[in-house]
Coordinates of C-alpha atoms and ligand atoms in Angstrom, one line a residue:
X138 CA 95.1 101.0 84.8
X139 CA 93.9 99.8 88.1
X140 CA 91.8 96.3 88.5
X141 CA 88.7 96.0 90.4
X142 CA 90.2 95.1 93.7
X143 CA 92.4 98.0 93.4
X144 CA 90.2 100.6 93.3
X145 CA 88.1 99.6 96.1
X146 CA 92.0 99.5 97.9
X147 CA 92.0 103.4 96.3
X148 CA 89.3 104.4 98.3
X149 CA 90.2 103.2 101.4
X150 CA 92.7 106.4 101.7
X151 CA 93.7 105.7 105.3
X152 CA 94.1 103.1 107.5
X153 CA 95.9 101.4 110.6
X154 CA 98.8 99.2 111.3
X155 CA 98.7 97.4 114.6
X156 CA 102.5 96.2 116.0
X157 CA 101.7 93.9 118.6
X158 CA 103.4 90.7 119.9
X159 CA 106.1 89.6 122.4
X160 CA 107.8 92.6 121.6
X161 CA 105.6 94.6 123.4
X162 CA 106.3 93.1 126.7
X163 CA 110.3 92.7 126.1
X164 CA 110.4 96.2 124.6
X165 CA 112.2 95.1 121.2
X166 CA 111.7 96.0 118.0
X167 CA 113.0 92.9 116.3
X168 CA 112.6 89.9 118.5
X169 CA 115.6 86.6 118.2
X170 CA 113.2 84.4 118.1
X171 CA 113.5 82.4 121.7
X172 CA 110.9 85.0 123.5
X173 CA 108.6 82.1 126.1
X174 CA 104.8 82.8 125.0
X175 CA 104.2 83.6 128.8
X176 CA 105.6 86.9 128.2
X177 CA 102.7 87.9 126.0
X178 CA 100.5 88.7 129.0
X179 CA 98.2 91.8 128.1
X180 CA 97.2 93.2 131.4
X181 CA 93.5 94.7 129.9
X182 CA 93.3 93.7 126.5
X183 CA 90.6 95.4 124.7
X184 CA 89.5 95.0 121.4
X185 CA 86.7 97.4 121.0
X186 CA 88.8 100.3 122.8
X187 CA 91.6 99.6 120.2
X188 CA 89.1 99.6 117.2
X189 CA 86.9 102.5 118.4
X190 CA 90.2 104.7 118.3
X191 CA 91.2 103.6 114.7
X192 CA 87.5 104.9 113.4
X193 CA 87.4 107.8 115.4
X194 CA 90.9 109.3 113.9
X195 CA 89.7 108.2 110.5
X196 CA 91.2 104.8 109.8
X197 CA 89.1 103.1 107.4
X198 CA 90.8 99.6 108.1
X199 CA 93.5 98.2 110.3
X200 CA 96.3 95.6 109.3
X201 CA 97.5 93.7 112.5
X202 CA 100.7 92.2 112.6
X203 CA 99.6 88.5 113.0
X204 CA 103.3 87.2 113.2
X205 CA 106.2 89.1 113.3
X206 CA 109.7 88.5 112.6
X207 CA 109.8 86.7 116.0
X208 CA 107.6 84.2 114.5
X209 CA 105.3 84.3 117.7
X210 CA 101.9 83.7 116.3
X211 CA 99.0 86.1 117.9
X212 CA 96.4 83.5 116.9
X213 CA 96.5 79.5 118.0
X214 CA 97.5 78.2 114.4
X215 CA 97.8 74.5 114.2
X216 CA 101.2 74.2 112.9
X217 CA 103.2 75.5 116.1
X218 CA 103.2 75.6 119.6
X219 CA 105.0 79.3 119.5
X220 CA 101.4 81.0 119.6
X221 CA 99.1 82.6 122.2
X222 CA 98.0 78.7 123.2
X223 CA 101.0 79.0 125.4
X224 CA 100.6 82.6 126.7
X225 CA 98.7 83.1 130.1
X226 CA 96.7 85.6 128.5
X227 CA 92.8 84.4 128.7
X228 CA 94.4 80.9 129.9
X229 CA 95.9 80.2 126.8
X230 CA 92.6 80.2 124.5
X231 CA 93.2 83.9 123.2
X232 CA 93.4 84.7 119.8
X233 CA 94.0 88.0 119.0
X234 CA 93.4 88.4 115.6
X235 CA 90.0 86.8 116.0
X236 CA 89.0 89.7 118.6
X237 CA 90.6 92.4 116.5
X238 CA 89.2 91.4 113.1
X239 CA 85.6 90.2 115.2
X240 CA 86.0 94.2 116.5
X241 CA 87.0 95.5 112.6
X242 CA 83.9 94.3 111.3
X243 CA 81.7 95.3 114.3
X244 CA 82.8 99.1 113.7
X245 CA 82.6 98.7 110.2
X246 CA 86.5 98.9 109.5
X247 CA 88.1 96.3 107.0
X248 CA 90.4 94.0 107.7
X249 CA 94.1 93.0 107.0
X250 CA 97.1 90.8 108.0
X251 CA 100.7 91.0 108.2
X252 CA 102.5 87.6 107.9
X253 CA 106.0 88.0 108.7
X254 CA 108.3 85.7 105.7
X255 CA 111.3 86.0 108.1
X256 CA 110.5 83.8 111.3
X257 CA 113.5 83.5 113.8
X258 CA 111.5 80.9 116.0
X259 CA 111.2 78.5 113.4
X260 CA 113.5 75.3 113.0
X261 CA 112.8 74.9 109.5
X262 CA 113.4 79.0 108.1
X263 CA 115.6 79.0 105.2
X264 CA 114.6 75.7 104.7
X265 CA 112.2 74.1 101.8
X266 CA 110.1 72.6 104.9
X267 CA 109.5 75.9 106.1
X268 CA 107.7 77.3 103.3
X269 CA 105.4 74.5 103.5
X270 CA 104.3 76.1 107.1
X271 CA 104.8 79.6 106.3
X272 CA 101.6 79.1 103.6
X273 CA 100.1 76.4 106.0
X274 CA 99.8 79.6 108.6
X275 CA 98.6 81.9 105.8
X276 CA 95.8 79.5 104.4
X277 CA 94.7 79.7 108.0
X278 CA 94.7 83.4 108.4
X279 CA 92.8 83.6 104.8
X280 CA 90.0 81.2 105.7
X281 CA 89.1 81.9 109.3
X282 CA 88.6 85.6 109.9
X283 CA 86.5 86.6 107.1
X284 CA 87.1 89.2 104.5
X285 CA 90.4 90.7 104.3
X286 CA 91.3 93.5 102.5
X287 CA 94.7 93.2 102.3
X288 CA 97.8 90.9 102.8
X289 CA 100.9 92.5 103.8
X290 CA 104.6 91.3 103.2
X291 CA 107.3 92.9 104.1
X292 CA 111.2 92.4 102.7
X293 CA 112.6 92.3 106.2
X294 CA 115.1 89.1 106.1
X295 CA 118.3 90.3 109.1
X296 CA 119.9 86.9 109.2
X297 CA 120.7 85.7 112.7
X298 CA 117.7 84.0 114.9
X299 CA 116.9 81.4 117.5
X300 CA 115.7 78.7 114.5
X301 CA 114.3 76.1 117.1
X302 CA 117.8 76.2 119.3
X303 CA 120.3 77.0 116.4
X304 CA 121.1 80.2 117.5
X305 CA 122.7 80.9 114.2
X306 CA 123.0 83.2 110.8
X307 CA 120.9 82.0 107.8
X308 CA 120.6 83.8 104.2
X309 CA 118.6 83.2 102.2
X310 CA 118.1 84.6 98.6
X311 CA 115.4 87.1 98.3
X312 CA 114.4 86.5 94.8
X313 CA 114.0 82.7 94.6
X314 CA 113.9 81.5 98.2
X315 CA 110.0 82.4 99.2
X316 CA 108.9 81.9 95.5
X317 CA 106.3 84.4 95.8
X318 CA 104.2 83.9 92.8
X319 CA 103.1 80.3 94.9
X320 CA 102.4 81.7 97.6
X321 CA 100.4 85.2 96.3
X322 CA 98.2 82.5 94.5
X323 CA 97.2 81.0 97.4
X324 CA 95.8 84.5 98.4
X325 CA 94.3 85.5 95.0
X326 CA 91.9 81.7 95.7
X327 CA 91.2 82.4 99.1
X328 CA 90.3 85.9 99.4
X329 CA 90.7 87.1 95.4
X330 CA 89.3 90.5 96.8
X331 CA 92.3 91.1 98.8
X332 CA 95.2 93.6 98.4
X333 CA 98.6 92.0 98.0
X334 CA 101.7 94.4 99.3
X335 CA 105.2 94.0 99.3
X336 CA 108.0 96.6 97.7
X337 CA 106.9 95.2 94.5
X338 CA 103.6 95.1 94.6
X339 CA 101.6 93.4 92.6
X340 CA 99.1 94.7 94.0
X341 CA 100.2 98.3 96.2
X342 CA 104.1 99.0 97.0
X343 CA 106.0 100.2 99.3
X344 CA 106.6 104.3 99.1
X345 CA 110.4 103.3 100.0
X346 CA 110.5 105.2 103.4
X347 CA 108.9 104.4 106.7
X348 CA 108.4 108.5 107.6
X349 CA 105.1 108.4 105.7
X350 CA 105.9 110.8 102.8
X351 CA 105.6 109.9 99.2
X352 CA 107.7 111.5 96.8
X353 CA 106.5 114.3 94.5
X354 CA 105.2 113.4 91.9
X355 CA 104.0 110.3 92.9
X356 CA 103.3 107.6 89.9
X357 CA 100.4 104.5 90.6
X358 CA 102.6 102.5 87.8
X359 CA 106.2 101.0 87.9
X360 CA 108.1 98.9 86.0
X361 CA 107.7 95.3 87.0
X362 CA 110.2 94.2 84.2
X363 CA 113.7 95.2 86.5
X364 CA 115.1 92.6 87.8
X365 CA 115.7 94.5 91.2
X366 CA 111.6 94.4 91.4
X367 CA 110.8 91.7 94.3
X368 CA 110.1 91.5 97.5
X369 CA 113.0 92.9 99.6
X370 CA 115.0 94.0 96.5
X371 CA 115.9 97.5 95.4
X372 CA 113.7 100.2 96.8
X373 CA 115.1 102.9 94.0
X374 CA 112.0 104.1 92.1
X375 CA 109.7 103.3 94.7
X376 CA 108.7 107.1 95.9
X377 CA 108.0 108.4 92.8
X378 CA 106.8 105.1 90.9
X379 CA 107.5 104.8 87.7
X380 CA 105.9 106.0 84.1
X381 CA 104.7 104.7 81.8
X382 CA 105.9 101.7 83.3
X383 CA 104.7 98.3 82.9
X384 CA 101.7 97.9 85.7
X385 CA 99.5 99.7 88.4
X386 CA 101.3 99.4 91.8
X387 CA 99.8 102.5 93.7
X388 CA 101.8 103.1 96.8
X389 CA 101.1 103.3 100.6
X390 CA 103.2 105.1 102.9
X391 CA 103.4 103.2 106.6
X392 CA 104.8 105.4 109.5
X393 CA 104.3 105.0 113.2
X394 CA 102.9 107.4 115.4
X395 CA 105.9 106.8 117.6
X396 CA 109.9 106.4 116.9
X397 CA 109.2 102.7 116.6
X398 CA 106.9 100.0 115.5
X399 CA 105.7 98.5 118.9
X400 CA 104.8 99.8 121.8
X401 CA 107.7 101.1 124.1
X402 CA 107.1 103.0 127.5
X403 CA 110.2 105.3 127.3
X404 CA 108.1 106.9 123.6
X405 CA 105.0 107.7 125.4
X406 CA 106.1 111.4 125.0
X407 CA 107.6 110.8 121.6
X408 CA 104.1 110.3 119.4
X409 CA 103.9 112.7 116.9
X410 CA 101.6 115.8 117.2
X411 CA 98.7 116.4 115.1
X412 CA 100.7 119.1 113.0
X413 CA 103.6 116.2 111.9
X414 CA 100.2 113.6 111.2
X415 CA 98.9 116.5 109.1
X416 CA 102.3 117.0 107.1
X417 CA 102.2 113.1 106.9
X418 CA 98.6 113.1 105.5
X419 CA 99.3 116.0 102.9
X420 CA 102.4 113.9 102.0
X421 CA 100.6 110.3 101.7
X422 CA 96.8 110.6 100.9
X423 CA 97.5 114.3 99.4
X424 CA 99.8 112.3 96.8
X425 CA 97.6 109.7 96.0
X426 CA 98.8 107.2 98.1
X427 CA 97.3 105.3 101.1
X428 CA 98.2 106.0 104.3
X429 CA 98.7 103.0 106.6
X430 CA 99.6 104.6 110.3
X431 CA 100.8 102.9 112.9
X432 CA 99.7 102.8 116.2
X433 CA 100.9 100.6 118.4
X434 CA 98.6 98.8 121.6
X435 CA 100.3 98.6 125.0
X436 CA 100.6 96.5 127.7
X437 CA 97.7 96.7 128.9
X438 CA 96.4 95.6 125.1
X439 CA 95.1 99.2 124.4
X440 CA 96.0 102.6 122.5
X441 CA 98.0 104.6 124.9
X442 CA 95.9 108.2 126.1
X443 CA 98.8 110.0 124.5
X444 CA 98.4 108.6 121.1
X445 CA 94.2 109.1 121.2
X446 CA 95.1 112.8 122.2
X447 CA 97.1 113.5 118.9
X448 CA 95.0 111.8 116.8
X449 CA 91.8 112.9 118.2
X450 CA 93.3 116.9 117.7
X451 CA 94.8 115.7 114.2
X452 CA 91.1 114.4 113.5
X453 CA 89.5 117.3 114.3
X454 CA 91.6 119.6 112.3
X455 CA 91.1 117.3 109.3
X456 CA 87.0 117.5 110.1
X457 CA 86.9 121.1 110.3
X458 CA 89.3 121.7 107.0
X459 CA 86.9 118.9 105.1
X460 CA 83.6 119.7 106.3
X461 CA 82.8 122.4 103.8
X462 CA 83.8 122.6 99.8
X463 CA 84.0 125.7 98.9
X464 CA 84.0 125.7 95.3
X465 CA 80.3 123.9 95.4
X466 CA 79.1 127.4 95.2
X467 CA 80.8 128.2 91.8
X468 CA 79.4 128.5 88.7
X469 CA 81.7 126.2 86.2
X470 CA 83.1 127.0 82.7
X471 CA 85.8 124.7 81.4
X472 CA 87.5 125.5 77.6
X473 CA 86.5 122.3 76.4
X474 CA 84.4 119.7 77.2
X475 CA 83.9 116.3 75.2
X476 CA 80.2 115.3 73.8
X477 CA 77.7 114.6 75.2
X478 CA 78.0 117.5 77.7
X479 CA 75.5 116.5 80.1
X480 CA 77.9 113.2 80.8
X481 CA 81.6 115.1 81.0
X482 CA 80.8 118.5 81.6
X483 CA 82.9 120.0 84.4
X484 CA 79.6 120.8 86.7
X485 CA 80.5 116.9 87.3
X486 CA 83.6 118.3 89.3
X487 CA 81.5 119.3 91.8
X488 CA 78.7 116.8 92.0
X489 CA 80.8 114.7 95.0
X490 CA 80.8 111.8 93.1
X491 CA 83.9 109.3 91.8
X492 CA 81.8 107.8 89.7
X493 CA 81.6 111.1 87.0
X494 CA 84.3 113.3 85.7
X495 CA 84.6 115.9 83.5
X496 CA 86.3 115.1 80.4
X497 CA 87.6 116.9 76.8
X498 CA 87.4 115.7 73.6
X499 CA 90.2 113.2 72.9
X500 CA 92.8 115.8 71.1
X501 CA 92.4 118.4 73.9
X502 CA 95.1 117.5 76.4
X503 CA 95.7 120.7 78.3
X504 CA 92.2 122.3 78.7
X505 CA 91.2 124.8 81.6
X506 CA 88.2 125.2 83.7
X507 CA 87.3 128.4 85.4
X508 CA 84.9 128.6 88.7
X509 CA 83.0 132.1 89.2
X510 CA 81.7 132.9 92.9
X511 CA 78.9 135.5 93.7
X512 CA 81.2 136.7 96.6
X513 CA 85.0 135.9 96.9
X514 CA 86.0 132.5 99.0
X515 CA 88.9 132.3 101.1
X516 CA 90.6 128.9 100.6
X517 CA 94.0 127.1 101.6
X518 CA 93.9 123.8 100.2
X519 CA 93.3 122.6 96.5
X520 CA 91.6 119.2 96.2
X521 CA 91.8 117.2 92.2
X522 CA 91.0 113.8 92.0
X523 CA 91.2 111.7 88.7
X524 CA 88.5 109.2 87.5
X525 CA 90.9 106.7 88.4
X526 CA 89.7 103.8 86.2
X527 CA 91.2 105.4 83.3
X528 CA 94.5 105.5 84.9
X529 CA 96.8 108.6 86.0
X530 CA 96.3 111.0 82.5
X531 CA 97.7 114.1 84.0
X532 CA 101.5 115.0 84.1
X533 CA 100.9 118.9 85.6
X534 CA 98.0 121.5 86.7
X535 CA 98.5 124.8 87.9
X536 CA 96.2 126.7 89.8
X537 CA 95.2 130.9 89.6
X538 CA 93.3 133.2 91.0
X539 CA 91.8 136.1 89.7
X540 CA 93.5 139.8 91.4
X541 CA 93.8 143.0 91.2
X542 CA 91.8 142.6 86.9
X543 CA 94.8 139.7 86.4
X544 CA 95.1 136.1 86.5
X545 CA 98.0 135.3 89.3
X546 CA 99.4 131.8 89.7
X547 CA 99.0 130.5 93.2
X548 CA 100.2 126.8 92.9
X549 CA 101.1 124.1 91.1
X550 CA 101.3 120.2 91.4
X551 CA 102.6 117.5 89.0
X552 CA 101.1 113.7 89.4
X553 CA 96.9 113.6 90.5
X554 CA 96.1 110.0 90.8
X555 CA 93.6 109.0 93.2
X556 CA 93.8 112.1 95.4
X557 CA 95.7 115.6 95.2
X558 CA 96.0 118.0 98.3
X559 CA 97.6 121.0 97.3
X560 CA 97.9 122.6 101.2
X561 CA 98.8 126.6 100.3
X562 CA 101.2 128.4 102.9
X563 CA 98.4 130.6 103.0
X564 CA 94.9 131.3 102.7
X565 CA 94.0 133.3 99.6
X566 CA 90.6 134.9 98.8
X567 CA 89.5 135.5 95.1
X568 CA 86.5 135.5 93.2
X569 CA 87.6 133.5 90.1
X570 CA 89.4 130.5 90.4
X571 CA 90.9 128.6 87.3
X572 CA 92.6 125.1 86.7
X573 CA 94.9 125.0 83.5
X574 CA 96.0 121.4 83.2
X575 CA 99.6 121.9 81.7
X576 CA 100.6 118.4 81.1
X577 CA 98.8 115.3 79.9
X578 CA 99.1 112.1 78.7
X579 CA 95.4 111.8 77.0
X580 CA 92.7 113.8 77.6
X581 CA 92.2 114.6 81.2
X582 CA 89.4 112.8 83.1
X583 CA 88.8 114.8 86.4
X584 CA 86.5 113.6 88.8
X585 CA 86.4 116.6 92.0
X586 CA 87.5 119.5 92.4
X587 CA 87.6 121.0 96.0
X588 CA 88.7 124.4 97.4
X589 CA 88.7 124.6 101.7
X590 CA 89.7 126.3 103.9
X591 CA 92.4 124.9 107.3
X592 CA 90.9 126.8 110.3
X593 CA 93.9 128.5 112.1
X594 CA 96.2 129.0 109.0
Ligands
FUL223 C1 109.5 96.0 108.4 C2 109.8 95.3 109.7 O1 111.2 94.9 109.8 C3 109.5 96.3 110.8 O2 109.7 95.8 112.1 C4 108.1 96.8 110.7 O3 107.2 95.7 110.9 C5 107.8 97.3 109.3 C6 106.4 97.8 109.0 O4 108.2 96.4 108.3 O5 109.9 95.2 107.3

């Protein structure tokens, strides 16, 4: 079952990765390592603009890539010159993640960082003297930009780099050289709120893919007991979790809005259209996972006009498709409900609330609730949530409708989780609607249940 910290991660749904470093400017994806801080020069760098974009298309939070593999650091830390102290960019006394988080919490978004393991810049990597730095650099990032709400690692580790003049290939060995436990300690003291990601959690995992989908069905648990579970080890299992599994490592799916990571001129007309964000959100949030987007500031230090068109159209879709539950209107019947009724009976499906859920008595695993209209609805998407601190309970729901003096199956979906979006191929209209939960691992804890309608489909 999820901890505290979890489920406030849960809730967050959707969020924002920013790419941004040296990169941008030299139009790389990975850089060596030897990149001179003077070409980070953002011509009209803009915080707010960047920020204001992220809440508008829905983001929640945004995770900024604080170092990347590069090692260039996008605040002045005190334990290298290869920062934004030697950039031109506001004379050398910029710090970026001080203006973007400042920005986060002005707009009311949350906060994250990503702190590359794998630094080609630094003499030191694949040394023991460079772990030393590596959690020097993250104590900073923990204690001087106020609440963050996650800490993201990722399992990159290529090999050849600059390494303070080297210019050569190190290894290093994944499972013992970063000794993770240490160093997610250091987080748990600083900001014990925080998320901790990697492929293997412990906190959320990676889905196992960067195209944003999560496999169907979609398990919150895996099991931590492999040995191939670390940080840059096997990503079998990761789409579809694990279950029962050994502990709750929900998953978010990262994507980019463009081919790549950072910002490259020649993909201003590659960004992905609203429809492909909307398969991706169906995919990610619609399985339960987070969705952590990418979009990735220019040259100029901004979100690119072709990016805030497609996520402005994907946001209004979204808008018009959520505004509206249909299903509000029903009158609810369910085949069982557990004692006292007034605290799990299935009216609580419809009350908008995570905190309540509609709940059977504990031998009734696959019970069935039925909503009644006065006049017929015409829907396209399914919505089921789970009171998620009592853990993932349901294995497989199926949905009808009620045609032609006959109950007619009109979907199906296996894992709920945090958040099910069961998007139809086609609006249906019907004036009874039931849920049979066909699978369960305990008696089923439901917190929501939405019907709505996608305008144009
Ligand atoms: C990976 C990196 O190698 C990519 O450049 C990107 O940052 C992605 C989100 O994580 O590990």
């Amino acid at each position: 079952m999820p901890s505290e910290r979890q489920l406030r991660w849960h809730e967050m749904e959707f969020y924002g990765f920013l790419h941004f470093t040296v990169n941008t400017f030299t139009d790389k994806e990975w850089g060596y390592g030897d990149e001179d801080p003077a070409v980070f020069h953002p011509t009209d760098f803009d915080a707010d603009q960047i920020v204001r974009v992220a809440r508008e298309a829905g983001m929640r939070g945004l995770i900024l890539t604080a170092k990347h593999h590069d090692g260039f650091c996008l605040w002045p830390s005190a334990h290298t010159e290869h920062s934004v102290k030697r950039s031109p960019w506001r004379n050398g006394r910029g710090d970026v993640v001080r203006e973007i988080s400042e920005a986060c919490h002005r707009h009311g978004l949350k906060f994250g960082v990503y702190l590359s393991p794998w630094d080609r810049n630094h003499p030191e990597y694949g040394r023991p003297g460079y772990l030393e730095y590596y959690r020097n650099q993250l104590r900073e990032l923990l204690t001087q930009y106020g609440e963050l709400f996650a800490v993201w690692f990722d399992g990159a580790n290529g090999g050849d780099g600059y390494y303070g003049g080297a210019r050569e290939t190190r290894r290093i060995d994944n499972r013992t050289y970063y000794d993770w436990p240490r160093t997610w300690a250091i987080v748990r003291e600083l900001q014990p709120m925080a998320c901790i990601f990697s492929d293997a959690g412990p906190d959320f995992r990676w889905i196992g893919n960067e195209r944003g989908i999560a496999g169907d069905p979609c398990w919150a648990t895996l099991d931590l007991s492999k040995p191939a579970r670390y940080p840059g080890g096997s990503s079998e299992g990761l789409e579809h979790g694990e279950r029962p599994g050994t502990a709750w490592v929900p998953a978010e799916c990262d994507v980019s809005i463009r081919p790549g990571w950072f910002y490259h001129p020649a993909e201003d007309d590659r960004v992905k259209s609203p429809e492909q964000l909307l398969h991706i959100y169906y995919s990610s949030v619609g399985r339960g996972c987070c969705l952590n987007l990418n979009i990735p500031p220019d040259r100029r230090g901004r979100i690119h006009e072709n990016d805030i068109r497609s996520l402005r159209a994907f946001r209004r879709i979204l808008d018009a498709t959520f505004a509206t539950n249909l299903a509000r209107q029903a009158t609810v019947s369910a085949s069982a409900v557990r004692a006292p009724a007034e605290s799990y009976g299935p009216h609580l499906l419809l009350d908008g609330r995570r905190d309540t859920f509609w709940c059977t008595p504990d031998e009734v695993t696959i019970p069935w609730v039925e909503f009644q209209f006065a006049s017929p609805v015409r829907f396209n998407v399914v919505e089921l949530r789970e009171y998620l601190p009592l853990g993932q309970r349901i294995e497989a729901v199926a949905v009808d409708c009620w045609t032609d003096g006959q109950w007619t199956e009109i979907a199906r979906a296996t894992s709920i989780g945090n958040r099910r979006l069961i998007r139809l191929p086609q609006a249906v209209e019907a004036g009874r609607v039931r849920l049979r939960i066909t699978r369960a691992a305990a008696c089923p804890a439901l917190s929501e249940f939405g019907l709505y309608l996608e305008p144009g489909r």
